[in-house]
Amino acid sequence: MHRKLYYIQTFGCQMNDHDSQVLAGMLEELGYAQANAPEEASIILLNTCCVRGNAENRLYGHLGNLKPLKEANPGLILGVCGCMVQQASEREKLENEYPYVDLVIGTHNIHRLPVLLSMVMQGQRVFEVWDENKEGIPEDLPILRPESHHALVTIMYGCNNFCSYCIVPHVRGRERSRKPEDILREIRNLADAGVSEITLLGQNVNSYGKDLEADIDFSRLLAMVNEVPGIKRIRFTTSHPKDLSPSLIQAMKNLEKVCEHLHLPVQSGSTRILQKMNRKYTREDYLNLVRSLREAIPDIALTTDIIVGFPGETEEDFLDTVSLVREVGYDGAFTFIYSPRIGTAAASYPDHVPEEEKKDRLYRLNEVVNAFAYEANKQLLGSIQEILVEGPSEKSAAIYQGRTGSNKLVHFELPATMTVKPGQELSLRIVEAKTWTLTGEVVEKDFKS
Ligand code: 5AD
Ligand code: SF4
């Protein structure tokens, strides 16, 4: 007999990617297999994001597109989970305007999927969303990881920072750290299964451990992970500048497996706007951090997140952001137009920036960001870079891809006499630089047939 199929579509950040891997793991344990397209599936789950308005609008567009599938196959189970449904307003909208949605699960109770699914199968329409997880962090949930060489490992959930624009603390709750022994056990198991690169995940990894009884912080956790045999590379995201300690900088410098890349969201280069954002650092504090990082780790790659058009942002504030980008010379940046989120402090601030002005600022900022990304890549021309192989590239099976420790994507052709496996390290000479990718050639010493 054929196994029944499921299809999960994920929106938003790596935390949602991780949750989707857990949802998939639970469905596999129930005997389902992954479908290639929604049309083949008997369960479809949409794992949603609400960090900006356009993520929500896209979700409703997708739901509309799925309606004909549900009409053609009334037995199809359609579920919506993730950050969006933590908001009562969105739940009401789903309940009233999308009657063909059978199942809604919040971010704190995804482990309840098997129970809730069986209720749906008995004919109920099930909406279950918790404000927090009173049962604590569920450990040892099944998980289906899509890659054999790389794994996302959540080290903490939630956020305490309440940046004034951000909905995340409202939908993901307060900070909860996993116990170091649980994290290490998971990473040892991953290493035993052949994983060589891990990304430690949390909304604010730099405050890891503050809520635990154990005497531990993020830099000590990194030191412990660094000891796990078989793990070659350690990445982490996201870091809040206000909690980036000198001991973390030293850990990044001294621990050989921790990659020389830091994603350090700045959000704005204007101290006045940073204060309104409730970021708890000034432009100068941030630039001082960058200086300390570069002193300790000269070849570190820095990337960031920036919001343009925050309420009250003047042209002068915006130009402060542009000048900060020039001063830091980022390797890359995710840039966003400010999007008011109901329930956050900034949504009710005065002086919202007109939409046209926001778009214009985004365009001008991206020109500068892209120029610096290209410049950083050009600096690598002719150098030898150690990459971790990911596999064939998305574009062509004949072209492989991998990443440098600094997280730059490198494409390369494989000599006919050579094979590589995902997770393997390889030396490449960089021969071409574009804004977002590099091209490399396998260097002589790696030629083995
Ligand atoms: N509008 C625009 N961008 C936002 N971000 C978070 N909230 C908003 C918002 N309301 C951005 C921040 C954050 C990234 C994940 O999303 O830059 O770092
Ligand atoms: Fe949102 Fe700020 Fe928390 Fe990041 S640190 S998740 S931007 S509130």
PDB file of N, CA, C and O and ligand atoms in Angstrom, residues 51 158-170 172 175 202-204 238-243 265 267 277-279 305 307, ligand 2:
ATOM      1  N   VAL A  51       6.302  38.455  11.023  1.00  0.00           N
ATOM      2  CA  VAL A  51       7.243  39.501  11.421  1.00  0.00           C
ATOM      3  C   VAL A  51       7.016  40.785  10.609  1.00  0.00           C
ATOM      4  O   VAL A  51       7.210  41.883  11.113  1.00  0.00           O
ATOM      5  N   GLY A 158      12.051  31.965  22.284  1.00  0.00           N
ATOM      6  CA  GLY A 158      11.470  33.210  22.784  1.00  0.00           C
ATOM      7  C   GLY A 158      12.453  34.368  22.841  1.00  0.00           C
ATOM      8  O   GLY A 158      13.628  34.239  22.481  1.00  0.00           O
ATOM      9  N   CYS A 159      11.937  35.510  23.285  1.00  0.00           N
ATOM     10  CA  CYS A 159      12.749  36.729  23.347  1.00  0.00           C
ATOM     11  C   CYS A 159      12.185  37.662  24.415  1.00  0.00           C
ATOM     12  O   CYS A 159      10.984  37.773  24.553  1.00  0.00           O
ATOM     13  N   ASN A 160      13.094  38.295  25.184  1.00  0.00           N
ATOM     14  CA  ASN A 160      12.661  39.215  26.255  1.00  0.00           C
ATOM     15  C   ASN A 160      12.842  40.676  25.875  1.00  0.00           C
ATOM     16  O   ASN A 160      12.648  41.544  26.701  1.00  0.00           O
ATOM     17  N   ASN A 161      13.263  40.952  24.656  1.00  0.00           N
ATOM     18  CA  ASN A 161      13.772  42.298  24.392  1.00  0.00           C
ATOM     19  C   ASN A 161      12.730  43.349  24.049  1.00  0.00           C
ATOM     20  O   ASN A 161      12.954  44.527  24.251  1.00  0.00           O
ATOM     21  N   PHE A 162      11.643  42.939  23.476  1.00  0.00           N
ATOM     22  CA  PHE A 162      10.597  43.902  23.110  1.00  0.00           C
ATOM     23  C   PHE A 162      11.145  45.120  22.367  1.00  0.00           C
ATOM     24  O   PHE A 162      10.921  46.263  22.764  1.00  0.00           O
ATOM     25  N   CYS A 163      11.882  44.880  21.307  1.00  0.00           N
ATOM     26  CA  CYS A 163      12.195  45.968  20.382  1.00  0.00           C
ATOM     27  C   CYS A 163      10.830  46.510  19.933  1.00  0.00           C
ATOM     28  O   CYS A 163       9.914  45.721  19.693  1.00  0.00           O
ATOM     29  N   SER A 164      10.705  47.828  19.831  1.00  0.00           N
ATOM     30  CA  SER A 164       9.357  48.401  19.760  1.00  0.00           C
ATOM     31  C   SER A 164       8.617  48.053  18.463  1.00  0.00           C
ATOM     32  O   SER A 164       7.405  48.155  18.395  1.00  0.00           O
ATOM     33  N   TYR A 165       9.346  47.631  17.421  1.00  0.00           N
ATOM     34  CA  TYR A 165       8.718  47.299  16.132  1.00  0.00           C
ATOM     35  C   TYR A 165       8.348  45.817  16.035  1.00  0.00           C
ATOM     36  O   TYR A 165       7.685  45.395  15.107  1.00  0.00           O
ATOM     37  N   CYS A 166       8.797  44.995  17.004  1.00  0.00           N
ATOM     38  CA  CYS A 166       8.873  43.550  16.735  1.00  0.00           C
ATOM     39  C   CYS A 166       7.761  42.750  17.407  1.00  0.00           C
ATOM     40  O   CYS A 166       7.505  42.882  18.605  1.00  0.00           O
ATOM     41  N   ILE A 167       7.154  41.872  16.663  1.00  0.00           N
ATOM     42  CA  ILE A 167       6.044  41.054  17.153  1.00  0.00           C
ATOM     43  C   ILE A 167       6.548  39.755  17.815  1.00  0.00           C
ATOM     44  O   ILE A 167       5.798  39.098  18.538  1.00  0.00           O
ATOM     45  N   VAL A 168       7.822  39.418  17.579  1.00  0.00           N
ATOM     46  CA  VAL A 168       8.322  38.100  18.009  1.00  0.00           C
ATOM     47  C   VAL A 168       8.102  37.812  19.498  1.00  0.00           C
ATOM     48  O   VAL A 168       7.577  36.754  19.852  1.00  0.00           O
ATOM     49  N   PRO A 169       8.451  38.745  20.419  1.00  0.00           N
ATOM     50  CA  PRO A 169       8.221  38.424  21.842  1.00  0.00           C
ATOM     51  C   PRO A 169       6.744  38.175  22.146  1.00  0.00           C
ATOM     52  O   PRO A 169       6.423  37.446  23.083  1.00  0.00           O
ATOM     53  N   HIS A 170       5.857  38.785  21.350  1.00  0.00           N
ATOM     54  CA  HIS A 170       4.421  38.604  21.582  1.00  0.00           C
ATOM     55  C   HIS A 170       3.948  37.223  21.123  1.00  0.00           C
ATOM     56  O   HIS A 170       2.960  36.715  21.639  1.00  0.00           O
ATOM     57  N   ARG A 172       6.202  34.432  20.415  1.00  0.00           N
ATOM     58  CA  ARG A 172       7.103  33.315  20.781  1.00  0.00           C
ATOM     59  C   ARG A 172       7.365  33.258  22.286  1.00  0.00           C
ATOM     60  O   ARG A 172       8.078  32.371  22.746  1.00  0.00           O
ATOM     61  N   GLU A 175      12.119  34.224  27.040  1.00  0.00           N
ATOM     62  CA  GLU A 175      13.294  33.381  26.761  1.00  0.00           C
ATOM     63  C   GLU A 175      13.290  32.115  27.615  1.00  0.00           C
ATOM     64  O   GLU A 175      13.107  32.189  28.832  1.00  0.00           O
ATOM     65  N   GLY A 202      18.515  30.714  18.075  1.00  0.00           N
ATOM     66  CA  GLY A 202      17.747  31.366  19.133  1.00  0.00           C
ATOM     67  C   GLY A 202      17.475  32.783  18.681  1.00  0.00           C
ATOM     68  O   GLY A 202      18.229  33.318  17.852  1.00  0.00           O
ATOM     69  N   GLN A 203      16.425  33.399  19.218  1.00  0.00           N
ATOM     70  CA  GLN A 203      16.137  34.784  18.824  1.00  0.00           C
ATOM     71  C   GLN A 203      17.247  35.707  19.317  1.00  0.00           C
ATOM     72  O   GLN A 203      17.504  36.739  18.734  1.00  0.00           O
ATOM     73  N   ASN A 204      17.871  35.324  20.414  1.00  0.00           N
ATOM     74  CA  ASN A 204      18.924  36.156  20.998  1.00  0.00           C
ATOM     75  C   ASN A 204      19.909  35.229  21.705  1.00  0.00           C
ATOM     76  O   ASN A 204      19.918  35.122  22.927  1.00  0.00           O
ATOM     77  N   THR A 238      20.436  34.299  16.256  1.00  0.00           N
ATOM     78  CA  THR A 238      20.871  35.643  15.980  1.00  0.00           C
ATOM     79  C   THR A 238      21.468  36.266  17.239  1.00  0.00           C
ATOM     80  O   THR A 238      21.061  35.937  18.334  1.00  0.00           O
ATOM     81  N   SER A 239      22.367  37.224  17.058  1.00  0.00           N
ATOM     82  CA  SER A 239      23.026  37.887  18.177  1.00  0.00           C
ATOM     83  C   SER A 239      22.453  39.282  18.358  1.00  0.00           C
ATOM     84  O   SER A 239      22.287  40.003  17.387  1.00  0.00           O
ATOM     85  N   HIS A 240      22.191  39.663  19.597  1.00  0.00           N
ATOM     86  CA  HIS A 240      21.787  41.046  19.864  1.00  0.00           C
ATOM     87  C   HIS A 240      23.036  41.813  20.310  1.00  0.00           C
ATOM     88  O   HIS A 240      23.728  41.385  21.239  1.00  0.00           O
ATOM     89  N   PRO A 241      23.313  42.961  19.694  1.00  0.00           N
ATOM     90  CA  PRO A 241      24.541  43.691  20.054  1.00  0.00           C
ATOM     91  C   PRO A 241      24.639  44.020  21.541  1.00  0.00           C
ATOM     92  O   PRO A 241      25.732  44.000  22.108  1.00  0.00           O
ATOM     93  N   LYS A 242      23.513  44.283  22.198  1.00  0.00           N
ATOM     94  CA  LYS A 242      23.607  44.701  23.614  1.00  0.00           C
ATOM     95  C   LYS A 242      24.137  43.571  24.496  1.00  0.00           C
ATOM     96  O   LYS A 242      24.653  43.829  25.573  1.00  0.00           O
ATOM     97  N   ASP A 243      24.007  42.327  24.069  1.00  0.00           N
ATOM     98  CA  ASP A 243      24.452  41.188  24.885  1.00  0.00           C
ATOM     99  C   ASP A 243      25.724  40.531  24.361  1.00  0.00           C
ATOM    100  O   ASP A 243      26.090  39.451  24.808  1.00  0.00           O
ATOM    101  N   PRO A 265      22.534  42.140  13.843  1.00  0.00           N
ATOM    102  CA  PRO A 265      21.548  43.124  13.377  1.00  0.00           C
ATOM    103  C   PRO A 265      21.751  44.491  14.024  1.00  0.00           C
ATOM    104  O   PRO A 265      21.807  44.594  15.246  1.00  0.00           O
ATOM    105  N   GLN A 267      19.869  47.374  12.737  1.00  0.00           N
ATOM    106  CA  GLN A 267      18.514  47.937  12.551  1.00  0.00           C
ATOM    107  C   GLN A 267      18.533  49.389  12.108  1.00  0.00           C
ATOM    108  O   GLN A 267      17.760  49.768  11.224  1.00  0.00           O
ATOM    109  N   MET A 277      13.558  52.513  18.969  1.00  0.00           N
ATOM    110  CA  MET A 277      13.371  51.085  18.685  1.00  0.00           C
ATOM    111  C   MET A 277      13.543  50.228  19.945  1.00  0.00           C
ATOM    112  O   MET A 277      13.347  49.019  19.896  1.00  0.00           O
ATOM    113  N   ASN A 278      14.013  50.850  21.031  1.00  0.00           N
ATOM    114  CA  ASN A 278      14.287  50.130  22.277  1.00  0.00           C
ATOM    115  C   ASN A 278      15.397  49.087  22.099  1.00  0.00           C
ATOM    116  O   ASN A 278      15.309  47.975  22.620  1.00  0.00           O
ATOM    117  N   ARG A 279      16.446  49.474  21.361  1.00  0.00           N
ATOM    118  CA  ARG A 279      17.529  48.521  21.102  1.00  0.00           C
ATOM    119  C   ARG A 279      18.592  48.522  22.204  1.00  0.00           C
ATOM    120  O   ARG A 279      19.450  47.647  22.244  1.00  0.00           O
ATOM    121  N   ASP A 305      20.902  43.103   9.825  1.00  0.00           N
ATOM    122  CA  ASP A 305      19.524  43.405   9.424  1.00  0.00           C
ATOM    123  C   ASP A 305      19.318  44.903   9.610  1.00  0.00           C
ATOM    124  O   ASP A 305      19.767  45.460  10.620  1.00  0.00           O
ATOM    125  N   ILE A 307      16.277  48.099   9.175  1.00  0.00           N
ATOM    126  CA  ILE A 307      14.897  48.529   8.882  1.00  0.00           C
ATOM    127  C   ILE A 307      14.945  49.987   8.422  1.00  0.00           C
ATOM    128  O   ILE A 307      15.573  50.819   9.087  1.00  0.00           O
TER     129      ILE A 307
HETATM  130 FE1  SF4 B   2      12.463  40.962  17.778  1.00  0.00          FE
HETATM  131 FE2  SF4 B   2      14.272  42.481  19.047  1.00  0.00          FE
HETATM  132 FE3  SF4 B   2      13.653  40.024  20.014  1.00  0.00          FE
HETATM  133 FE4  SF4 B   2      15.050  40.238  17.718  1.00  0.00          FE
HETATM  134  S1  SF4 B   2      15.745  40.940  19.765  1.00  0.00           S
HETATM  135  S2  SF4 B   2      13.274  38.879  18.098  1.00  0.00           S
HETATM  136  S3  SF4 B   2      14.171  42.091  16.791  1.00  0.00           S
HETATM  137  S4  SF4 B   2      12.295  41.805  19.877  1.00  0.00           S
END
